[in-house]
Amino acid sequence: MSAYMLVIAEIDNMEEFRDYAVAAADLIGKFGGEYIVRGAKDAVTLEGDWPEDKKVVVSKWPSMEAAQEFWNSPEYAEAKKLRLGKAKVVVRLMSGV
């Protein structure tokens, strides 16, 4: 069953954050994931209060295990260091239907 990783990020410095974004994108493909939403430049809030200053990224994975393999890999641990101090993120992994 497919899995989806949802990331909500408050980026402090977009220019410095780009190195992480490039490194993570390369690894997502390597581990079998694909972006569904990346940044959501065109978005409309239909209900409630959405924090407009936050970016949303959604990736699709072949399985929960594949996504966790990516997340826990030594390669991603290195890439993640590029993000430290440049963004606050919330990450949730969920199974699809």
PDB file of N, CA and C in Angstrom, residues 2-95:
ATOM      1  N   SER A   2       0.544   2.214  -0.811  1.00  0.00           N
ATOM      2  CA  SER A   2       1.303   3.465  -0.886  1.00  0.00           C
ATOM      3  C   SER A   2       1.269   4.203   0.444  1.00  0.00           C
ATOM      4  N   ALA A   3       2.268   5.043   0.624  1.00  0.00           N
ATOM      5  CA  ALA A   3       2.350   5.897   1.805  1.00  0.00           C
ATOM      6  C   ALA A   3       2.637   7.318   1.345  1.00  0.00           C
ATOM      7  N   TYR A   4       2.261   8.272   2.171  1.00  0.00           N
ATOM      8  CA  TYR A   4       2.453   9.678   1.855  1.00  0.00           C
ATOM      9  C   TYR A   4       3.161  10.365   3.015  1.00  0.00           C
ATOM     10  N   MET A   5       4.162  11.167   2.678  1.00  0.00           N
ATOM     11  CA  MET A   5       4.873  11.948   3.683  1.00  0.00           C
ATOM     12  C   MET A   5       4.464  13.405   3.491  1.00  0.00           C
ATOM     13  N   LEU A   6       3.943  13.990   4.542  1.00  0.00           N
ATOM     14  CA  LEU A   6       3.511  15.384   4.539  1.00  0.00           C
ATOM     15  C   LEU A   6       4.492  16.188   5.384  1.00  0.00           C
ATOM     16  N   VAL A   7       5.033  17.236   4.791  1.00  0.00           N
ATOM     17  CA  VAL A   7       5.968  18.117   5.486  1.00  0.00           C
ATOM     18  C   VAL A   7       5.394  19.520   5.459  1.00  0.00           C
ATOM     19  N   ILE A   8       5.341  20.144   6.614  1.00  0.00           N
ATOM     20  CA  ILE A   8       4.968  21.553   6.715  1.00  0.00           C
ATOM     21  C   ILE A   8       6.191  22.268   7.272  1.00  0.00           C
ATOM     22  N   ALA A   9       6.695  23.230   6.516  1.00  0.00           N
ATOM     23  CA  ALA A   9       7.959  23.876   6.881  1.00  0.00           C
ATOM     24  C   ALA A   9       7.816  25.388   6.971  1.00  0.00           C
ATOM     25  N   GLU A  10       8.417  25.924   8.002  1.00  0.00           N
ATOM     26  CA  GLU A  10       8.570  27.371   8.137  1.00  0.00           C
ATOM     27  C   GLU A  10      10.048  27.637   7.879  1.00  0.00           C
ATOM     28  N   ILE A  11      10.339  28.197   6.724  1.00  0.00           N
ATOM     29  CA  ILE A  11      11.723  28.362   6.285  1.00  0.00           C
ATOM     30  C   ILE A  11      12.217  29.745   6.679  1.00  0.00           C
ATOM     31  N   ASP A  12      13.332  29.760   7.420  1.00  0.00           N
ATOM     32  CA  ASP A  12      13.893  31.016   7.891  1.00  0.00           C
ATOM     33  C   ASP A  12      14.697  31.731   6.817  1.00  0.00           C
ATOM     34  N   ASN A  13      15.419  30.953   6.001  1.00  0.00           N
ATOM     35  CA  ASN A  13      16.259  31.540   4.968  1.00  0.00           C
ATOM     36  C   ASN A  13      16.199  30.659   3.731  1.00  0.00           C
ATOM     37  N   MET A  14      15.392  31.047   2.761  1.00  0.00           N
ATOM     38  CA  MET A  14      15.165  30.212   1.578  1.00  0.00           C
ATOM     39  C   MET A  14      16.455  29.981   0.797  1.00  0.00           C
ATOM     40  N   GLU A  15      17.285  30.984   0.686  1.00  0.00           N
ATOM     41  CA  GLU A  15      18.533  30.850  -0.073  1.00  0.00           C
ATOM     42  C   GLU A  15      19.428  29.764   0.539  1.00  0.00           C
ATOM     43  N   GLU A  16      19.585  29.776   1.846  1.00  0.00           N
ATOM     44  CA  GLU A  16      20.410  28.776   2.515  1.00  0.00           C
ATOM     45  C   GLU A  16      19.723  27.407   2.553  1.00  0.00           C
ATOM     46  N   PHE A  17      18.413  27.387   2.510  1.00  0.00           N
ATOM     47  CA  PHE A  17      17.639  26.149   2.566  1.00  0.00           C
ATOM     48  C   PHE A  17      17.747  25.346   1.264  1.00  0.00           C
ATOM     49  N   ARG A  18      18.069  26.009   0.158  1.00  0.00           N
ATOM     50  CA  ARG A  18      18.092  25.361  -1.161  1.00  0.00           C
ATOM     51  C   ARG A  18      19.047  24.167  -1.228  1.00  0.00           C
ATOM     52  N   ASP A  19      20.193  24.247  -0.553  1.00  0.00           N
ATOM     53  CA  ASP A  19      21.141  23.125  -0.570  1.00  0.00           C
ATOM     54  C   ASP A  19      20.481  21.866  -0.018  1.00  0.00           C
ATOM     55  N   TYR A  20      19.731  22.014   1.058  1.00  0.00           N
ATOM     56  CA  TYR A  20      19.006  20.876   1.619  1.00  0.00           C
ATOM     57  C   TYR A  20      17.951  20.383   0.638  1.00  0.00           C
ATOM     58  N   ALA A  21      17.194  21.286   0.044  1.00  0.00           N
ATOM     59  CA  ALA A  21      16.112  20.904  -0.862  1.00  0.00           C
ATOM     60  C   ALA A  21      16.639  20.090  -2.035  1.00  0.00           C
ATOM     61  N   VAL A  22      17.773  20.475  -2.587  1.00  0.00           N
ATOM     62  CA  VAL A  22      18.370  19.747  -3.713  1.00  0.00           C
ATOM     63  C   VAL A  22      18.836  18.370  -3.262  1.00  0.00           C
ATOM     64  N   ALA A  23      19.512  18.303  -2.125  1.00  0.00           N
ATOM     65  CA  ALA A  23      20.013  17.018  -1.620  1.00  0.00           C
ATOM     66  C   ALA A  23      18.871  16.067  -1.292  1.00  0.00           C
ATOM     67  N   ALA A  24      17.820  16.574  -0.656  1.00  0.00           N
ATOM     68  CA  ALA A  24      16.677  15.728  -0.298  1.00  0.00           C
ATOM     69  C   ALA A  24      15.962  15.233  -1.553  1.00  0.00           C
ATOM     70  N   ALA A  25      15.807  16.086  -2.551  1.00  0.00           N
ATOM     71  CA  ALA A  25      15.120  15.693  -3.793  1.00  0.00           C
ATOM     72  C   ALA A  25      15.848  14.543  -4.474  1.00  0.00           C
ATOM     73  N   ASP A  26      17.156  14.601  -4.512  1.00  0.00           N
ATOM     74  CA  ASP A  26      17.933  13.515  -5.112  1.00  0.00           C
ATOM     75  C   ASP A  26      17.702  12.199  -4.374  1.00  0.00           C
ATOM     76  N   LEU A  27      17.658  12.259  -3.068  1.00  0.00           N
ATOM     77  CA  LEU A  27      17.481  11.042  -2.268  1.00  0.00           C
ATOM     78  C   LEU A  27      16.064  10.494  -2.339  1.00  0.00           C
ATOM     79  N   ILE A  28      15.087  11.366  -2.407  1.00  0.00           N
ATOM     80  CA  ILE A  28      13.697  10.904  -2.485  1.00  0.00           C
ATOM     81  C   ILE A  28      13.524  10.005  -3.708  1.00  0.00           C
ATOM     82  N   GLY A  29      14.041  10.437  -4.850  1.00  0.00           N
ATOM     83  CA  GLY A  29      13.967   9.613  -6.053  1.00  0.00           C
ATOM     84  C   GLY A  29      14.757   8.321  -5.915  1.00  0.00           C
ATOM     85  N   LYS A  30      15.921   8.397  -5.316  1.00  0.00           N
ATOM     86  CA  LYS A  30      16.772   7.219  -5.135  1.00  0.00           C
ATOM     87  C   LYS A  30      16.078   6.142  -4.301  1.00  0.00           C
ATOM     88  N   PHE A  31      15.281   6.565  -3.324  1.00  0.00           N
ATOM     89  CA  PHE A  31      14.614   5.626  -2.426  1.00  0.00           C
ATOM     90  C   PHE A  31      13.197   5.265  -2.887  1.00  0.00           C
ATOM     91  N   GLY A  32      12.809   5.681  -4.089  1.00  0.00           N
ATOM     92  CA  GLY A  32      11.530   5.268  -4.652  1.00  0.00           C
ATOM     93  C   GLY A  32      10.372   6.210  -4.408  1.00  0.00           C
ATOM     94  N   GLY A  33      10.647   7.380  -3.840  1.00  0.00           N
ATOM     95  CA  GLY A  33       9.588   8.347  -3.597  1.00  0.00           C
ATOM     96  C   GLY A  33       9.426   9.293  -4.771  1.00  0.00           C
ATOM     97  N   GLU A  34       8.329  10.016  -4.778  1.00  0.00           N
ATOM     98  CA  GLU A  34       8.099  11.040  -5.791  1.00  0.00           C
ATOM     99  C   GLU A  34       7.306  12.183  -5.174  1.00  0.00           C
ATOM    100  N   TYR A  35       7.610  13.397  -5.627  1.00  0.00           N
ATOM    101  CA  TYR A  35       6.878  14.555  -5.125  1.00  0.00           C
ATOM    102  C   TYR A  35       5.484  14.609  -5.743  1.00  0.00           C
ATOM    103  N   ILE A  36       4.505  14.906  -4.907  1.00  0.00           N
ATOM    104  CA  ILE A  36       3.137  15.161  -5.340  1.00  0.00           C
ATOM    105  C   ILE A  36       2.883  16.670  -5.274  1.00  0.00           C
ATOM    106  N   VAL A  37       3.327  17.293  -4.188  1.00  0.00           N
ATOM    107  CA  VAL A  37       3.242  18.744  -3.990  1.00  0.00           C
ATOM    108  C   VAL A  37       4.596  19.189  -3.470  1.00  0.00           C
ATOM    109  N   ARG A  38       5.104  20.264  -4.044  1.00  0.00           N
ATOM    110  CA  ARG A  38       6.406  20.774  -3.603  1.00  0.00           C
ATOM    111  C   ARG A  38       6.353  22.294  -3.568  1.00  0.00           C
ATOM    112  N   GLY A  39       6.034  22.817  -2.409  1.00  0.00           N
ATOM    113  CA  GLY A  39       5.990  24.257  -2.233  1.00  0.00           C
ATOM    114  C   GLY A  39       4.605  24.862  -2.304  1.00  0.00           C
ATOM    115  N   ALA A  40       3.750  24.338  -3.144  1.00  0.00           N
ATOM    116  CA  ALA A  40       2.362  24.797  -3.270  1.00  0.00           C
ATOM    117  C   ALA A  40       2.272  26.307  -3.448  1.00  0.00           C
ATOM    118  N   LYS A  41       2.893  26.804  -4.514  1.00  0.00           N
ATOM    119  CA  LYS A  41       2.850  28.240  -4.786  1.00  0.00           C
ATOM    120  C   LYS A  41       1.428  28.717  -5.058  1.00  0.00           C
ATOM    121  N   ASP A  42       0.653  27.911  -5.770  1.00  0.00           N
ATOM    122  CA  ASP A  42      -0.742  28.251  -6.043  1.00  0.00           C
ATOM    123  C   ASP A  42      -1.620  27.453  -5.092  1.00  0.00           C
ATOM    124  N   ALA A  43      -2.059  28.093  -4.040  1.00  0.00           N
ATOM    125  CA  ALA A  43      -2.890  27.430  -3.041  1.00  0.00           C
ATOM    126  C   ALA A  43      -3.952  28.403  -2.543  1.00  0.00           C
ATOM    127  N   VAL A  44      -5.095  27.858  -2.208  1.00  0.00           N
ATOM    128  CA  VAL A  44      -6.207  28.658  -1.716  1.00  0.00           C
ATOM    129  C   VAL A  44      -6.724  28.008  -0.440  1.00  0.00           C
ATOM    130  N   THR A  45      -6.864  28.782   0.608  1.00  0.00           N
ATOM    131  CA  THR A  45      -7.453  28.280   1.841  1.00  0.00           C
ATOM    132  C   THR A  45      -8.965  28.309   1.687  1.00  0.00           C
ATOM    133  N   LEU A  46      -9.588  27.151   1.810  1.00  0.00           N
ATOM    134  CA  LEU A  46     -11.035  27.056   1.649  1.00  0.00           C
ATOM    135  C   LEU A  46     -11.781  27.161   2.967  1.00  0.00           C
ATOM    136  N   GLU A  47     -11.091  26.817   4.053  1.00  0.00           N
ATOM    137  CA  GLU A  47     -11.745  26.902   5.363  1.00  0.00           C
ATOM    138  C   GLU A  47     -10.681  26.965   6.440  1.00  0.00           C
ATOM    139  N   GLY A  48     -10.950  27.725   7.463  1.00  0.00           N
ATOM    140  CA  GLY A  48     -10.048  27.800   8.606  1.00  0.00           C
ATOM    141  C   GLY A  48      -8.902  28.773   8.387  1.00  0.00           C
ATOM    142  N   ASP A  49      -7.990  28.771   9.356  1.00  0.00           N
ATOM    143  CA  ASP A  49      -6.823  29.659   9.323  1.00  0.00           C
ATOM    144  C   ASP A  49      -5.593  28.844   8.936  1.00  0.00           C
ATOM    145  N   TRP A  50      -5.078  29.083   7.756  1.00  0.00           N
ATOM    146  CA  TRP A  50      -3.892  28.382   7.287  1.00  0.00           C
ATOM    147  C   TRP A  50      -2.705  29.331   7.409  1.00  0.00           C
ATOM    148  N   PRO A  51      -1.606  28.867   7.959  1.00  0.00           N
ATOM    149  CA  PRO A  51      -0.421  29.733   8.084  1.00  0.00           C
ATOM    150  C   PRO A  51       0.235  29.944   6.717  1.00  0.00           C
ATOM    151  N   GLU A  52      -0.035  31.077   6.104  1.00  0.00           N
ATOM    152  CA  GLU A  52       0.422  31.348   4.738  1.00  0.00           C
ATOM    153  C   GLU A  52       1.940  31.397   4.611  1.00  0.00           C
ATOM    154  N   ASP A  53       2.658  31.584   5.707  1.00  0.00           N
ATOM    155  CA  ASP A  53       4.114  31.672   5.644  1.00  0.00           C
ATOM    156  C   ASP A  53       4.790  30.299   5.639  1.00  0.00           C
ATOM    157  N   LYS A  54       4.014  29.228   5.662  1.00  0.00           N
ATOM    158  CA  LYS A  54       4.579  27.878   5.691  1.00  0.00           C
ATOM    159  C   LYS A  54       4.458  27.219   4.327  1.00  0.00           C
ATOM    160  N   LYS A  55       5.456  26.398   4.014  1.00  0.00           N
ATOM    161  CA  LYS A  55       5.473  25.647   2.762  1.00  0.00           C
ATOM    162  C   LYS A  55       5.015  24.222   3.034  1.00  0.00           C
ATOM    163  N   VAL A  56       4.385  23.606   2.049  1.00  0.00           N
ATOM    164  CA  VAL A  56       3.894  22.236   2.161  1.00  0.00           C
ATOM    165  C   VAL A  56       4.576  21.388   1.095  1.00  0.00           C
ATOM    166  N   VAL A  57       5.034  20.212   1.509  1.00  0.00           N
ATOM    167  CA  VAL A  57       5.604  19.237   0.587  1.00  0.00           C
ATOM    168  C   VAL A  57       4.921  17.905   0.861  1.00  0.00           C
ATOM    169  N   VAL A  58       4.452  17.251  -0.204  1.00  0.00           N
ATOM    170  CA  VAL A  58       3.853  15.924  -0.085  1.00  0.00           C
ATOM    171  C   VAL A  58       4.601  15.004  -1.042  1.00  0.00           C
ATOM    172  N   SER A  59       5.070  13.879  -0.514  1.00  0.00           N
ATOM    173  CA  SER A  59       5.713  12.882  -1.367  1.00  0.00           C
ATOM    174  C   SER A  59       4.990  11.550  -1.225  1.00  0.00           C
ATOM    175  N   LYS A  60       4.999  10.803  -2.323  1.00  0.00           N
ATOM    176  CA  LYS A  60       4.346   9.491  -2.359  1.00  0.00           C
ATOM    177  C   LYS A  60       5.433   8.421  -2.374  1.00  0.00           C
ATOM    178  N   TRP A  61       5.187   7.363  -1.628  1.00  0.00           N
ATOM    179  CA  TRP A  61       6.143   6.270  -1.474  1.00  0.00           C
ATOM    180  C   TRP A  61       5.471   4.941  -1.784  1.00  0.00           C
ATOM    181  N   PRO A  62       6.243   3.947  -2.233  1.00  0.00           N
ATOM    182  CA  PRO A  62       5.661   2.639  -2.517  1.00  0.00           C
ATOM    183  C   PRO A  62       5.050   1.975  -1.279  1.00  0.00           C
ATOM    184  N   SER A  63       5.596   2.319  -0.096  1.00  0.00           N
ATOM    185  CA  SER A  63       5.120   1.713   1.152  1.00  0.00           C
ATOM    186  C   SER A  63       5.609   2.549   2.336  1.00  0.00           C
ATOM    187  N   MET A  64       5.039   2.286   3.505  1.00  0.00           N
ATOM    188  CA  MET A  64       5.509   2.934   4.739  1.00  0.00           C
ATOM    189  C   MET A  64       6.975   2.582   4.971  1.00  0.00           C
ATOM    190  N   GLU A  65       7.311   1.315   4.694  1.00  0.00           N
ATOM    191  CA  GLU A  65       8.682   0.843   4.927  1.00  0.00           C
ATOM    192  C   GLU A  65       9.678   1.579   4.034  1.00  0.00           C
ATOM    193  N   ALA A  66       9.318   1.807   2.771  1.00  0.00           N
ATOM    194  CA  ALA A  66      10.214   2.521   1.854  1.00  0.00           C
ATOM    195  C   ALA A  66      10.459   3.945   2.338  1.00  0.00           C
ATOM    196  N   ALA A  67       9.427   4.614   2.792  1.00  0.00           N
ATOM    197  CA  ALA A  67       9.575   5.985   3.298  1.00  0.00           C
ATOM    198  C   ALA A  67      10.440   6.012   4.550  1.00  0.00           C
ATOM    199  N   GLN A  68      10.248   5.041   5.416  1.00  0.00           N
ATOM    200  CA  GLN A  68      11.040   4.988   6.644  1.00  0.00           C
ATOM    201  C   GLN A  68      12.497   4.622   6.354  1.00  0.00           C
ATOM    202  N   GLU A  69      12.704   3.796   5.327  1.00  0.00           N
ATOM    203  CA  GLU A  69      14.076   3.470   4.925  1.00  0.00           C
ATOM    204  C   GLU A  69      14.796   4.741   4.488  1.00  0.00           C
ATOM    205  N   PHE A  70      14.109   5.568   3.689  1.00  0.00           N
ATOM    206  CA  PHE A  70      14.663   6.867   3.298  1.00  0.00           C
ATOM    207  C   PHE A  70      14.945   7.725   4.527  1.00  0.00           C
ATOM    208  N   TRP A  71      13.936   7.892   5.386  1.00  0.00           N
ATOM    209  CA  TRP A  71      14.033   8.795   6.530  1.00  0.00           C
ATOM    210  C   TRP A  71      15.161   8.402   7.487  1.00  0.00           C
ATOM    211  N   ASN A  72      15.368   7.104   7.646  1.00  0.00           N
ATOM    212  CA  ASN A  72      16.371   6.607   8.598  1.00  0.00           C
ATOM    213  C   ASN A  72      17.718   6.292   7.962  1.00  0.00           C
ATOM    214  N   SER A  73      17.881   6.598   6.689  1.00  0.00           N
ATOM    215  CA  SER A  73      19.124   6.262   5.993  1.00  0.00           C
ATOM    216  C   SER A  73      20.269   7.184   6.395  1.00  0.00           C
ATOM    217  N   PRO A  74      21.493   6.677   6.342  1.00  0.00           N
ATOM    218  CA  PRO A  74      22.664   7.533   6.594  1.00  0.00           C
ATOM    219  C   PRO A  74      22.763   8.678   5.581  1.00  0.00           C
ATOM    220  N   GLU A  75      22.334   8.425   4.340  1.00  0.00           N
ATOM    221  CA  GLU A  75      22.391   9.476   3.323  1.00  0.00           C
ATOM    222  C   GLU A  75      21.477  10.645   3.687  1.00  0.00           C
ATOM    223  N   TYR A  76      20.262  10.323   4.163  1.00  0.00           N
ATOM    224  CA  TYR A  76      19.356  11.407   4.523  1.00  0.00           C
ATOM    225  C   TYR A  76      19.818  12.101   5.807  1.00  0.00           C
ATOM    226  N   ALA A  77      20.423  11.355   6.702  1.00  0.00           N
ATOM    227  CA  ALA A  77      20.957  11.975   7.929  1.00  0.00           C
ATOM    228  C   ALA A  77      21.963  13.069   7.570  1.00  0.00           C
ATOM    229  N   GLU A  78      22.783  12.820   6.550  1.00  0.00           N
ATOM    230  CA  GLU A  78      23.740  13.831   6.094  1.00  0.00           C
ATOM    231  C   GLU A  78      23.028  15.018   5.457  1.00  0.00           C
ATOM    232  N   ALA A  79      22.060  14.743   4.602  1.00  0.00           N
ATOM    233  CA  ALA A  79      21.316  15.827   3.950  1.00  0.00           C
ATOM    234  C   ALA A  79      20.571  16.675   4.973  1.00  0.00           C
ATOM    235  N   LYS A  80      20.018  16.018   5.975  1.00  0.00           N
ATOM    236  CA  LYS A  80      19.235  16.714   7.001  1.00  0.00           C
ATOM    237  C   LYS A  80      20.069  17.762   7.743  1.00  0.00           C
ATOM    238  N   LYS A  81      21.359  17.530   7.857  1.00  0.00           N
ATOM    239  CA  LYS A  81      22.243  18.496   8.513  1.00  0.00           C
ATOM    240  C   LYS A  81      22.217  19.846   7.794  1.00  0.00           C
ATOM    241  N   LEU A  82      21.974  19.814   6.477  1.00  0.00           N
ATOM    242  CA  LEU A  82      21.920  21.051   5.693  1.00  0.00           C
ATOM    243  C   LEU A  82      20.695  21.893   6.039  1.00  0.00           C
ATOM    244  N   ARG A  83      19.709  21.278   6.658  1.00  0.00           N
ATOM    245  CA  ARG A  83      18.461  21.958   7.010  1.00  0.00           C
ATOM    246  C   ARG A  83      18.516  22.584   8.405  1.00  0.00           C
ATOM    247  N   LEU A  84      19.388  22.091   9.251  1.00  0.00           N
ATOM    248  CA  LEU A  84      19.435  22.532  10.646  1.00  0.00           C
ATOM    249  C   LEU A  84      19.650  24.036  10.755  1.00  0.00           C
ATOM    250  N   GLY A  85      18.807  24.673  11.546  1.00  0.00           N
ATOM    251  CA  GLY A  85      18.903  26.106  11.767  1.00  0.00           C
ATOM    252  C   GLY A  85      18.334  26.961  10.645  1.00  0.00           C
ATOM    253  N   LYS A  86      17.808  26.309   9.607  1.00  0.00           N
ATOM    254  CA  LYS A  86      17.282  27.058   8.466  1.00  0.00           C
ATOM    255  C   LYS A  86      15.773  26.928   8.313  1.00  0.00           C
ATOM    256  N   ALA A  87      15.188  25.959   9.031  1.00  0.00           N
ATOM    257  CA  ALA A  87      13.748  25.745   8.928  1.00  0.00           C
ATOM    258  C   ALA A  87      13.244  24.979  10.133  1.00  0.00           C
ATOM    259  N   LYS A  88      11.983  25.211  10.447  1.00  0.00           N
ATOM    260  CA  LYS A  88      11.280  24.411  11.454  1.00  0.00           C
ATOM    261  C   LYS A  88      10.283  23.569  10.672  1.00  0.00           C
ATOM    262  N   VAL A  89      10.318  22.262  10.896  1.00  0.00           N
ATOM    263  CA  VAL A  89       9.458  21.383  10.113  1.00  0.00           C
ATOM    264  C   VAL A  89       8.643  20.459  11.007  1.00  0.00           C
ATOM    265  N   VAL A  90       7.504  20.068  10.478  1.00  0.00           N
ATOM    266  CA  VAL A  90       6.667  19.016  11.057  1.00  0.00           C
ATOM    267  C   VAL A  90       6.503  17.998   9.945  1.00  0.00           C
ATOM    268  N   VAL A  91       6.756  16.730  10.254  1.00  0.00           N
ATOM    269  CA  VAL A  91       6.716  15.682   9.237  1.00  0.00           C
ATOM    270  C   VAL A  91       5.792  14.560   9.741  1.00  0.00           C
ATOM    271  N   ARG A  92       4.889  14.155   8.860  1.00  0.00           N
ATOM    272  CA  ARG A  92       3.970  13.074   9.206  1.00  0.00           C
ATOM    273  C   ARG A  92       3.941  12.076   8.059  1.00  0.00           C
ATOM    274  N   LEU A  93       4.047  10.797   8.390  1.00  0.00           N
ATOM    275  CA  LEU A  93       3.968   9.717   7.412  1.00  0.00           C
ATOM    276  C   LEU A  93       2.666   8.991   7.630  1.00  0.00           C
ATOM    277  N   MET A  94       1.923   8.775   6.531  1.00  0.00           N
ATOM    278  CA  MET A  94       0.627   8.105   6.666  1.00  0.00           C
ATOM    279  C   MET A  94       0.413   7.157   5.501  1.00  0.00           C
ATOM    280  N   SER A  95      -0.355   6.120   5.748  1.00  0.00           N
ATOM    281  CA  SER A  95      -0.662   5.166   4.683  1.00  0.00           C
ATOM    282  C   SER A  95      -1.757   5.734   3.804  1.00  0.00           C
TER     283      SER A  95
END
